[in-house]
């Protein structure tokens, strides 16, 4: 599924439904890069994601059947289908699919959902299974779409062809072009370098770039491909559904054969949603703390530690989450599960912006310029670790609180959803609510273990923010002294902290921390992508510094952060006597004392988990209450 050969995208305000207030978007274009028609009106999203890979696949000699925008544009989700689907939800999978579709409709960024949303993926599945079901089919005949053979290629560069500027890996710095490509063709020239590449922008017009365009061509570049051209109409004129695929889709989803048998309420006869909130009685609370995290594996270890520190020392009031760091927004569910496990469903969790400062797209805020997040690797302490954590976190008990796209108009949504009260709170909202409930004279201590996006936006939004902040502890940065620098982590040793955890009492939280660190250590030894797993044990140091009397070697130095738009320098932290701001810098920690403190705290039976695991939760849901 991908590409657009002869397609004419109906998305947006086409002539037949235009008005003075609407933007034409991709109307009539070959592609569907919804926000990017001003630079590339030809590419389809999947092919644009990696045109070079698409080129290699198409030209590999493997027989290919393509379901492009030519076909999917002819099968939009219309209101008749939506209403019919709503009335036909007889299986769990039908219910799940409809609810997913409904949230997509309710949160769609404009009022063009029924003209802009198509059954891309499922339509491909229907065409593919119909073709494969006929073993004697040689021309792609199927019951859902009309097919045609076309001669195409994947365009990987932009005119003028044959002019090289260092952007094209197929030609630049090569005596012989890769794949024996010819100079001057649709693969030679400038390569689109970003979503809004200035090279591609045409003043007062549509963009000129074609990277990722599945174009019809002749000559040696042409590959014969079987292409779906349009959806077949429904033969039953009495049906409200206008295509054969819609009929089959709903029939198949609602078929009792192979249907799912369980959800929580049917699998567990005594399932019940319970919120665990502590009763601290007359205990005196310590300093209020907000933990700002980016959901790396080390952050969850730090969160365990903060929750174990006596409330007389610190009072963890809220967690704000930055999805501009190591993880994606959905990982917030793990925070909810961990808080549920520890009996702290009372702690608010706010989600920050997906994009870093000044990187949200001015035309469409859901898209951004991710030039800094591109530096985060998918291994060696990068995005792949959120997947590792997410798999292991299935051992955690399941919280009733979950991430949701539910929203309301009053909170900036284009329209109300069914349950706006379930809406995921935002980081700034959680902060504002916390400030309103502070005792007179109280100030907040902030521990931040990720990018400082949340804190910066709080400072910009609230004029008197600094008057409510006592201290900020930042886990991050590297003080550069020269090219010989090797980093400044001195407490990062997975084997040593693992050994110490094995010696402590086996509370549920100590067991989970041990399993997580063991998994990371095992992966570190197994594959080079995980070489830097040690950094996660070092991320605990901020929580220890906030909440303990561990002797720390600290110096006050004038510090400057480079943020001048030069990617090779931005983010560097240097000592600057003239323009620097005075900052307390942690210079050294006693590793043995650090490991002992962390392990002993997690092994403490006080403020321990109220429900130890998902297995324990399932046993409760399967047993009659006493």
PDB file of N, CA, C and O in Angstrom, residues 277-346:
ATOM      1  N   UNK A 277      -5.453   5.129  46.661  1.00  0.00           N
ATOM      2  CA  UNK A 277      -4.976   6.422  47.136  1.00  0.00           C
ATOM      3  C   UNK A 277      -4.593   6.289  48.609  1.00  0.00           C
ATOM      4  O   UNK A 277      -5.321   5.681  49.394  1.00  0.00           O
ATOM      5  N   UNK A 278      -3.459   6.846  49.005  1.00  0.00           N
ATOM      6  CA  UNK A 278      -2.944   6.616  50.351  1.00  0.00           C
ATOM      7  C   UNK A 278      -3.658   7.448  51.410  1.00  0.00           C
ATOM      8  O   UNK A 278      -4.229   8.505  51.112  1.00  0.00           O
ATOM      9  N   UNK A 279      -3.599   6.965  52.618  1.00  0.00           N
ATOM     10  CA  UNK A 279      -4.070   7.713  53.780  1.00  0.00           C
ATOM     11  C   UNK A 279      -2.864   7.939  54.682  1.00  0.00           C
ATOM     12  O   UNK A 279      -2.448   7.042  55.414  1.00  0.00           O
ATOM     13  N   UNK A 280      -2.292   9.133  54.620  1.00  0.00           N
ATOM     14  CA  UNK A 280      -1.092   9.419  55.397  1.00  0.00           C
ATOM     15  C   UNK A 280      -1.431   9.943  56.792  1.00  0.00           C
ATOM     16  O   UNK A 280      -0.537  10.266  57.572  1.00  0.00           O
ATOM     17  N   UNK A 281      -2.721  10.023  57.086  1.00  0.00           N
ATOM     18  CA  UNK A 281      -3.135  10.426  58.430  1.00  0.00           C
ATOM     19  C   UNK A 281      -2.589  11.786  58.812  1.00  0.00           C
ATOM     20  O   UNK A 281      -2.702  12.764  58.072  1.00  0.00           O
ATOM     21  N   UNK A 282      -1.980  11.847  59.987  1.00  0.00           N
ATOM     22  CA  UNK A 282      -1.467  13.126  60.515  1.00  0.00           C
ATOM     23  C   UNK A 282       0.010  13.340  60.216  1.00  0.00           C
ATOM     24  O   UNK A 282       0.634  14.231  60.785  1.00  0.00           O
ATOM     25  N   UNK A 283       0.586  12.531  59.327  1.00  0.00           N
ATOM     26  CA  UNK A 283       2.015  12.673  59.022  1.00  0.00           C
ATOM     27  C   UNK A 283       2.294  14.040  58.387  1.00  0.00           C
ATOM     28  O   UNK A 283       1.496  14.547  57.586  1.00  0.00           O
ATOM     29  N   UNK A 284       3.407  14.619  58.763  1.00  0.00           N
ATOM     30  CA  UNK A 284       3.806  15.919  58.233  1.00  0.00           C
ATOM     31  C   UNK A 284       4.501  15.729  56.882  1.00  0.00           C
ATOM     32  O   UNK A 284       5.410  14.925  56.756  1.00  0.00           O
ATOM     33  N   UNK A 285       4.050  16.489  55.881  1.00  0.00           N
ATOM     34  CA  UNK A 285       4.618  16.347  54.551  1.00  0.00           C
ATOM     35  C   UNK A 285       5.905  17.144  54.406  1.00  0.00           C
ATOM     36  O   UNK A 285       6.041  18.245  54.948  1.00  0.00           O
ATOM     37  N   UNK A 286       6.840  16.567  53.653  1.00  0.00           N
ATOM     38  CA  UNK A 286       8.084  17.250  53.341  1.00  0.00           C
ATOM     39  C   UNK A 286       7.912  18.217  52.182  1.00  0.00           C
ATOM     40  O   UNK A 286       6.793  18.607  51.830  1.00  0.00           O
ATOM     41  N   UNK A 287       9.012  18.593  51.573  1.00  0.00           N
ATOM     42  CA  UNK A 287       8.963  19.604  50.513  1.00  0.00           C
ATOM     43  C   UNK A 287       8.204  19.083  49.293  1.00  0.00           C
ATOM     44  O   UNK A 287       8.350  17.927  48.895  1.00  0.00           O
ATOM     45  N   UNK A 288       7.344  19.920  48.699  1.00  0.00           N
ATOM     46  CA  UNK A 288       6.613  19.504  47.506  1.00  0.00           C
ATOM     47  C   UNK A 288       7.574  19.355  46.323  1.00  0.00           C
ATOM     48  O   UNK A 288       8.408  20.222  46.080  1.00  0.00           O
ATOM     49  N   UNK A 289       7.410  18.262  45.576  1.00  0.00           N
ATOM     50  CA  UNK A 289       8.299  17.960  44.451  1.00  0.00           C
ATOM     51  C   UNK A 289       7.474  17.642  43.217  1.00  0.00           C
ATOM     52  O   UNK A 289       6.456  16.938  43.297  1.00  0.00           O
ATOM     53  N   UNK A 290       7.910  18.152  42.077  1.00  0.00           N
ATOM     54  CA  UNK A 290       7.363  17.783  40.775  1.00  0.00           C
ATOM     55  C   UNK A 290       8.468  17.074  40.006  1.00  0.00           C
ATOM     56  O   UNK A 290       9.588  17.586  39.903  1.00  0.00           O
ATOM     57  N   UNK A 291       8.158  15.902  39.473  1.00  0.00           N
ATOM     58  CA  UNK A 291       9.129  15.127  38.703  1.00  0.00           C
ATOM     59  C   UNK A 291       8.807  15.298  37.226  1.00  0.00           C
ATOM     60  O   UNK A 291       7.723  14.935  36.765  1.00  0.00           O
ATOM     61  N   UNK A 292       9.740  15.860  36.480  1.00  0.00           N
ATOM     62  CA  UNK A 292       9.600  16.059  35.038  1.00  0.00           C
ATOM     63  C   UNK A 292      10.453  14.993  34.352  1.00  0.00           C
ATOM     64  O   UNK A 292      11.667  15.028  34.437  1.00  0.00           O
ATOM     65  N   UNK A 293       9.800  14.058  33.650  1.00  0.00           N
ATOM     66  CA  UNK A 293      10.509  12.908  33.096  1.00  0.00           C
ATOM     67  C   UNK A 293      10.201  12.728  31.618  1.00  0.00           C
ATOM     68  O   UNK A 293       9.206  13.239  31.112  1.00  0.00           O
ATOM     69  N   UNK A 294      11.084  12.004  30.919  1.00  0.00           N
ATOM     70  CA  UNK A 294      10.832  11.738  29.501  1.00  0.00           C
ATOM     71  C   UNK A 294      10.611  10.254  29.232  1.00  0.00           C
ATOM     72  O   UNK A 294      10.648   9.813  28.093  1.00  0.00           O
ATOM     73  N   UNK A 295      10.392   9.483  30.274  1.00  0.00           N
ATOM     74  CA  UNK A 295       9.950   8.087  30.187  1.00  0.00           C
ATOM     75  C   UNK A 295      11.034   7.144  29.676  1.00  0.00           C
ATOM     76  O   UNK A 295      10.747   6.134  29.031  1.00  0.00           O
ATOM     77  N   UNK A 296      12.302   7.457  29.961  1.00  0.00           N
ATOM     78  CA  UNK A 296      13.350   6.480  29.704  1.00  0.00           C
ATOM     79  C   UNK A 296      13.304   5.421  30.801  1.00  0.00           C
ATOM     80  O   UNK A 296      12.647   5.597  31.828  1.00  0.00           O
ATOM     81  N   UNK A 297      14.019   4.327  30.594  1.00  0.00           N
ATOM     82  CA  UNK A 297      14.031   3.260  31.602  1.00  0.00           C
ATOM     83  C   UNK A 297      14.555   3.777  32.935  1.00  0.00           C
ATOM     84  O   UNK A 297      14.049   3.432  34.007  1.00  0.00           O
ATOM     85  N   UNK A 298      15.574   4.645  32.887  1.00  0.00           N
ATOM     86  CA  UNK A 298      16.131   5.189  34.119  1.00  0.00           C
ATOM     87  C   UNK A 298      15.154   6.072  34.864  1.00  0.00           C
ATOM     88  O   UNK A 298      15.173   6.135  36.100  1.00  0.00           O
ATOM     89  N   UNK A 299      14.284   6.744  34.142  1.00  0.00           N
ATOM     90  CA  UNK A 299      13.298   7.605  34.789  1.00  0.00           C
ATOM     91  C   UNK A 299      12.328   6.805  35.649  1.00  0.00           C
ATOM     92  O   UNK A 299      11.885   7.260  36.700  1.00  0.00           O
ATOM     93  N   UNK A 300      11.964   5.607  35.199  1.00  0.00           N
ATOM     94  CA  UNK A 300      11.040   4.787  35.986  1.00  0.00           C
ATOM     95  C   UNK A 300      11.716   4.264  37.253  1.00  0.00           C
ATOM     96  O   UNK A 300      11.074   4.130  38.293  1.00  0.00           O
ATOM     97  N   UNK A 301      13.009   3.993  37.170  1.00  0.00           N
ATOM     98  CA  UNK A 301      13.743   3.612  38.379  1.00  0.00           C
ATOM     99  C   UNK A 301      13.776   4.784  39.355  1.00  0.00           C
ATOM    100  O   UNK A 301      13.617   4.611  40.566  1.00  0.00           O
ATOM    101  N   UNK A 302      13.996   5.992  38.821  1.00  0.00           N
ATOM    102  CA  UNK A 302      14.002   7.181  39.667  1.00  0.00           C
ATOM    103  C   UNK A 302      12.628   7.415  40.304  1.00  0.00           C
ATOM    104  O   UNK A 302      12.526   7.817  41.467  1.00  0.00           O
ATOM    105  N   UNK A 303      11.570   7.151  39.542  1.00  0.00           N
ATOM    106  CA  UNK A 303      10.210   7.334  40.064  1.00  0.00           C
ATOM    107  C   UNK A 303       9.942   6.368  41.214  1.00  0.00           C
ATOM    108  O   UNK A 303       9.350   6.754  42.235  1.00  0.00           O
ATOM    109  N   UNK A 304      10.367   5.106  41.074  1.00  0.00           N
ATOM    110  CA  UNK A 304      10.244   4.163  42.187  1.00  0.00           C
ATOM    111  C   UNK A 304      10.913   4.729  43.439  1.00  0.00           C
ATOM    112  O   UNK A 304      10.356   4.681  44.542  1.00  0.00           O
ATOM    113  N   UNK A 305      12.115   5.256  43.257  1.00  0.00           N
ATOM    114  CA  UNK A 305      12.865   5.777  44.404  1.00  0.00           C
ATOM    115  C   UNK A 305      12.107   6.936  45.066  1.00  0.00           C
ATOM    116  O   UNK A 305      11.967   6.973  46.302  1.00  0.00           O
ATOM    117  N   UNK A 306      11.614   7.873  44.258  1.00  0.00           N
ATOM    118  CA  UNK A 306      10.906   9.030  44.817  1.00  0.00           C
ATOM    119  C   UNK A 306       9.667   8.604  45.594  1.00  0.00           C
ATOM    120  O   UNK A 306       9.328   9.195  46.627  1.00  0.00           O
ATOM    121  N   UNK A 307       8.963   7.589  45.097  1.00  0.00           N
ATOM    122  CA  UNK A 307       7.760   7.116  45.774  1.00  0.00           C
ATOM    123  C   UNK A 307       8.074   6.375  47.067  1.00  0.00           C
ATOM    124  O   UNK A 307       7.204   6.235  47.927  1.00  0.00           O
ATOM    125  N   UNK A 308       9.307   5.888  47.197  1.00  0.00           N
ATOM    126  CA  UNK A 308       9.704   5.149  48.401  1.00  0.00           C
ATOM    127  C   UNK A 308      10.245   6.053  49.508  1.00  0.00           C
ATOM    128  O   UNK A 308      10.305   5.649  50.668  1.00  0.00           O
ATOM    129  N   UNK A 309      10.673   7.259  49.141  1.00  0.00           N
ATOM    130  CA  UNK A 309      11.196   8.185  50.148  1.00  0.00           C
ATOM    131  C   UNK A 309      10.052   8.598  51.076  1.00  0.00           C
ATOM    132  O   UNK A 309       8.945   8.894  50.605  1.00  0.00           O
ATOM    133  N   UNK A 310      10.260   8.604  52.411  1.00  0.00           N
ATOM    134  CA  UNK A 310       9.180   8.979  53.337  1.00  0.00           C
ATOM    135  C   UNK A 310       8.556  10.319  52.961  1.00  0.00           C
ATOM    136  O   UNK A 310       9.265  11.262  52.576  1.00  0.00           O
ATOM    137  N   UNK A 311       7.219  10.406  53.070  1.00  0.00           N
ATOM    138  CA  UNK A 311       6.534  11.640  52.692  1.00  0.00           C
ATOM    139  C   UNK A 311       6.936  12.795  53.602  1.00  0.00           C
ATOM    140  O   UNK A 311       6.714  13.952  53.261  1.00  0.00           O
ATOM    141  N   UNK A 312       7.509  12.479  54.769  1.00  0.00           N
ATOM    142  CA  UNK A 312       8.003  13.545  55.637  1.00  0.00           C
ATOM    143  C   UNK A 312       9.226  14.238  55.023  1.00  0.00           C
ATOM    144  O   UNK A 312       9.582  15.356  55.405  1.00  0.00           O
ATOM    145  N   UNK A 313       9.887  13.568  54.060  1.00  0.00           N
ATOM    146  CA  UNK A 313      11.074  14.135  53.411  1.00  0.00           C
ATOM    147  C   UNK A 313      10.684  14.844  52.119  1.00  0.00           C
ATOM    148  O   UNK A 313      11.016  16.008  51.906  1.00  0.00           O
ATOM    149  N   UNK A 314      10.001  14.134  51.242  1.00  0.00           N
ATOM    150  CA  UNK A 314       9.490  14.766  50.022  1.00  0.00           C
ATOM    151  C   UNK A 314       8.037  14.357  49.817  1.00  0.00           C
ATOM    152  O   UNK A 314       7.638  13.242  50.153  1.00  0.00           O
ATOM    153  N   UNK A 315       7.280  15.278  49.245  1.00  0.00           N
ATOM    154  CA  UNK A 315       5.874  15.029  48.921  1.00  0.00           C
ATOM    155  C   UNK A 315       5.741  15.140  47.408  1.00  0.00           C
ATOM    156  O   UNK A 315       5.646  16.244  46.859  1.00  0.00           O
ATOM    157  N   UNK A 316       5.775  14.001  46.721  1.00  0.00           N
ATOM    158  CA  UNK A 316       5.678  14.001  45.264  1.00  0.00           C
ATOM    159  C   UNK A 316       4.263  14.399  44.867  1.00  0.00           C
ATOM    160  O   UNK A 316       3.319  13.626  45.008  1.00  0.00           O
ATOM    161  N   UNK A 317       4.127  15.610  44.349  1.00  0.00           N
ATOM    162  CA  UNK A 317       2.809  16.176  44.085  1.00  0.00           C
ATOM    163  C   UNK A 317       2.308  15.888  42.673  1.00  0.00           C
ATOM    164  O   UNK A 317       1.102  15.748  42.455  1.00  0.00           O
ATOM    165  N   UNK A 318       3.222  15.834  41.713  1.00  0.00           N
ATOM    166  CA  UNK A 318       2.793  15.680  40.325  1.00  0.00           C
ATOM    167  C   UNK A 318       3.951  15.189  39.473  1.00  0.00           C
ATOM    168  O   UNK A 318       5.120  15.316  39.841  1.00  0.00           O
ATOM    169  N   UNK A 319       3.587  14.624  38.332  1.00  0.00           N
ATOM    170  CA  UNK A 319       4.557  14.208  37.330  1.00  0.00           C
ATOM    171  C   UNK A 319       4.172  14.885  36.018  1.00  0.00           C
ATOM    172  O   UNK A 319       3.006  14.848  35.609  1.00  0.00           O
ATOM    173  N   UNK A 320       5.133  15.530  35.379  1.00  0.00           N
ATOM    174  CA  UNK A 320       4.898  16.063  34.040  1.00  0.00           C
ATOM    175  C   UNK A 320       5.848  15.342  33.095  1.00  0.00           C
ATOM    176  O   UNK A 320       6.978  15.034  33.440  1.00  0.00           O
ATOM    177  N   UNK A 321       5.357  15.063  31.911  1.00  0.00           N
ATOM    178  CA  UNK A 321       6.038  14.141  31.014  1.00  0.00           C
ATOM    179  C   UNK A 321       6.392  14.840  29.704  1.00  0.00           C
ATOM    180  O   UNK A 321       5.553  15.526  29.114  1.00  0.00           O
ATOM    181  N   UNK A 322       7.626  14.650  29.267  1.00  0.00           N
ATOM    182  CA  UNK A 322       8.077  15.236  28.012  1.00  0.00           C
ATOM    183  C   UNK A 322       8.217  14.155  26.950  1.00  0.00           C
ATOM    184  O   UNK A 322       9.150  13.353  27.003  1.00  0.00           O
ATOM    185  N   UNK A 323       7.306  14.105  25.958  1.00  0.00           N
ATOM    186  CA  UNK A 323       7.453  13.126  24.881  1.00  0.00           C
ATOM    187  C   UNK A 323       8.446  13.568  23.811  1.00  0.00           C
ATOM    188  O   UNK A 323       8.523  12.959  22.747  1.00  0.00           O
ATOM    189  N   UNK A 324       9.192  14.661  24.064  1.00  0.00           N
ATOM    190  CA  UNK A 324      10.243  15.063  23.123  1.00  0.00           C
ATOM    191  C   UNK A 324      11.534  14.302  23.392  1.00  0.00           C
ATOM    192  O   UNK A 324      12.540  14.532  22.744  1.00  0.00           O
ATOM    193  N   UNK A 325      11.517  13.400  24.362  1.00  0.00           N
ATOM    194  CA  UNK A 325      12.731  12.682  24.728  1.00  0.00           C
ATOM    195  C   UNK A 325      12.780  11.280  24.186  1.00  0.00           C
ATOM    196  O   UNK A 325      12.619  11.049  22.992  1.00  0.00           O
ATOM    197  N   UNK A 326      12.962  10.297  25.089  1.00  0.00           N
ATOM    198  CA  UNK A 326      13.238   8.927  24.685  1.00  0.00           C
ATOM    199  C   UNK A 326      12.013   8.141  24.254  1.00  0.00           C
ATOM    200  O   UNK A 326      12.159   7.067  23.719  1.00  0.00           O
ATOM    201  N   UNK A 327      10.833   8.588  24.555  1.00  0.00           N
ATOM    202  CA  UNK A 327       9.667   7.723  24.375  1.00  0.00           C
ATOM    203  C   UNK A 327       8.559   8.440  23.627  1.00  0.00           C
ATOM    204  O   UNK A 327       8.665   9.620  23.300  1.00  0.00           O
ATOM    205  N   UNK A 328       7.483   7.721  23.347  1.00  0.00           N
ATOM    206  CA  UNK A 328       6.327   8.350  22.722  1.00  0.00           C
ATOM    207  C   UNK A 328       5.241   8.572  23.765  1.00  0.00           C
ATOM    208  O   UNK A 328       5.317   8.088  24.886  1.00  0.00           O
ATOM    209  N   UNK A 329       4.206   9.307  23.358  1.00  0.00           N
ATOM    210  CA  UNK A 329       3.191   9.734  24.323  1.00  0.00           C
ATOM    211  C   UNK A 329       2.484   8.566  24.998  1.00  0.00           C
ATOM    212  O   UNK A 329       2.106   8.643  26.170  1.00  0.00           O
ATOM    213  N   UNK A 330       2.299   7.449  24.280  1.00  0.00           N
ATOM    214  CA  UNK A 330       1.543   6.330  24.847  1.00  0.00           C
ATOM    215  C   UNK A 330       2.258   5.675  26.019  1.00  0.00           C
ATOM    216  O   UNK A 330       1.633   4.979  26.824  1.00  0.00           O
ATOM    217  N   UNK A 331       3.571   5.889  26.140  1.00  0.00           N
ATOM    218  CA  UNK A 331       4.311   5.290  27.253  1.00  0.00           C
ATOM    219  C   UNK A 331       3.863   5.856  28.591  1.00  0.00           C
ATOM    220  O   UNK A 331       4.215   5.331  29.647  1.00  0.00           O
ATOM    221  N   UNK A 332       3.072   6.928  28.560  1.00  0.00           N
ATOM    222  CA  UNK A 332       2.544   7.505  29.795  1.00  0.00           C
ATOM    223  C   UNK A 332       1.697   6.476  30.550  1.00  0.00           C
ATOM    224  O   UNK A 332       1.547   6.555  31.775  1.00  0.00           O
ATOM    225  N   UNK A 333       1.159   5.486  29.838  1.00  0.00           N
ATOM    226  CA  UNK A 333       0.388   4.432  30.506  1.00  0.00           C
ATOM    227  C   UNK A 333       1.232   3.693  31.538  1.00  0.00           C
ATOM    228  O   UNK A 333       0.718   3.220  32.559  1.00  0.00           O
ATOM    229  N   UNK A 334       2.531   3.550  31.275  1.00  0.00           N
ATOM    230  CA  UNK A 334       3.398   2.858  32.235  1.00  0.00           C
ATOM    231  C   UNK A 334       3.503   3.661  33.527  1.00  0.00           C
ATOM    232  O   UNK A 334       3.565   3.101  34.620  1.00  0.00           O
ATOM    233  N   UNK A 335       3.513   4.986  33.412  1.00  0.00           N
ATOM    234  CA  UNK A 335       3.535   5.825  34.619  1.00  0.00           C
ATOM    235  C   UNK A 335       2.276   5.580  35.440  1.00  0.00           C
ATOM    236  O   UNK A 335       2.327   5.394  36.662  1.00  0.00           O
ATOM    237  N   UNK A 336       1.131   5.554  34.765  1.00  0.00           N
ATOM    238  CA  UNK A 336      -0.112   5.280  35.476  1.00  0.00           C
ATOM    239  C   UNK A 336      -0.071   3.914  36.151  1.00  0.00           C
ATOM    240  O   UNK A 336      -0.517   3.759  37.300  1.00  0.00           O
ATOM    241  N   UNK A 337       0.460   2.914  35.452  1.00  0.00           N
ATOM    242  CA  UNK A 337       0.516   1.560  36.030  1.00  0.00           C
ATOM    243  C   UNK A 337       1.440   1.503  37.236  1.00  0.00           C
ATOM    244  O   UNK A 337       1.131   0.862  38.245  1.00  0.00           O
ATOM    245  N   UNK A 338       2.585   2.173  37.124  1.00  0.00           N
ATOM    246  CA  UNK A 338       3.531   2.164  38.245  1.00  0.00           C
ATOM    247  C   UNK A 338       2.935   2.877  39.456  1.00  0.00           C
ATOM    248  O   UNK A 338       3.053   2.407  40.598  1.00  0.00           O
ATOM    249  N   UNK A 339       2.274   4.016  39.237  1.00  0.00           N
ATOM    250  CA  UNK A 339       1.638   4.730  40.348  1.00  0.00           C
ATOM    251  C   UNK A 339       0.538   3.881  40.973  1.00  0.00           C
ATOM    252  O   UNK A 339       0.363   3.868  42.204  1.00  0.00           O
ATOM    253  N   UNK A 340      -0.219   3.166  40.144  1.00  0.00           N
ATOM    254  CA  UNK A 340      -1.275   2.289  40.646  1.00  0.00           C
ATOM    255  C   UNK A 340      -0.673   1.191  41.519  1.00  0.00           C
ATOM    256  O   UNK A 340      -1.202   0.882  42.597  1.00  0.00           O
ATOM    257  N   UNK A 341       0.413   0.607  41.062  1.00  0.00           N
ATOM    258  CA  UNK A 341       1.103  -0.440  41.807  1.00  0.00           C
ATOM    259  C   UNK A 341       1.520   0.067  43.191  1.00  0.00           C
ATOM    260  O   UNK A 341       1.372  -0.633  44.196  1.00  0.00           O
ATOM    261  N   UNK A 342       2.004   1.313  43.227  1.00  0.00           N
ATOM    262  CA  UNK A 342       2.522   1.865  44.481  1.00  0.00           C
ATOM    263  C   UNK A 342       1.433   2.543  45.310  1.00  0.00           C
ATOM    264  O   UNK A 342       1.735   3.171  46.329  1.00  0.00           O
ATOM    265  N   UNK A 343       0.168   2.422  44.887  1.00  0.00           N
ATOM    266  CA  UNK A 343      -0.921   2.999  45.665  1.00  0.00           C
ATOM    267  C   UNK A 343      -0.985   4.499  45.601  1.00  0.00           C
ATOM    268  O   UNK A 343      -1.465   5.148  46.536  1.00  0.00           O
ATOM    269  N   UNK A 344      -0.530   5.087  44.459  1.00  0.00           N
ATOM    270  CA  UNK A 344      -0.493   6.545  44.349  1.00  0.00           C
ATOM    271  C   UNK A 344      -1.288   7.052  43.149  1.00  0.00           C
ATOM    272  O   UNK A 344      -0.807   7.859  42.360  1.00  0.00           O
ATOM    273  N   UNK A 345      -2.525   6.577  43.037  1.00  0.00           N
ATOM    274  CA  UNK A 345      -3.399   7.082  41.980  1.00  0.00           C
ATOM    275  C   UNK A 345      -3.818   8.527  42.235  1.00  0.00           C
ATOM    276  O   UNK A 345      -4.524   9.125  41.420  1.00  0.00           O
ATOM    277  N   UNK A 346      -3.387   9.092  43.368  1.00  0.00           N
ATOM    278  CA  UNK A 346      -3.702  10.484  43.678  1.00  0.00           C
ATOM    279  C   UNK A 346      -2.772  11.460  42.977  1.00  0.00           C
ATOM    280  O   UNK A 346      -3.054  12.656  42.904  1.00  0.00           O
TER     281      UNK A 346
END
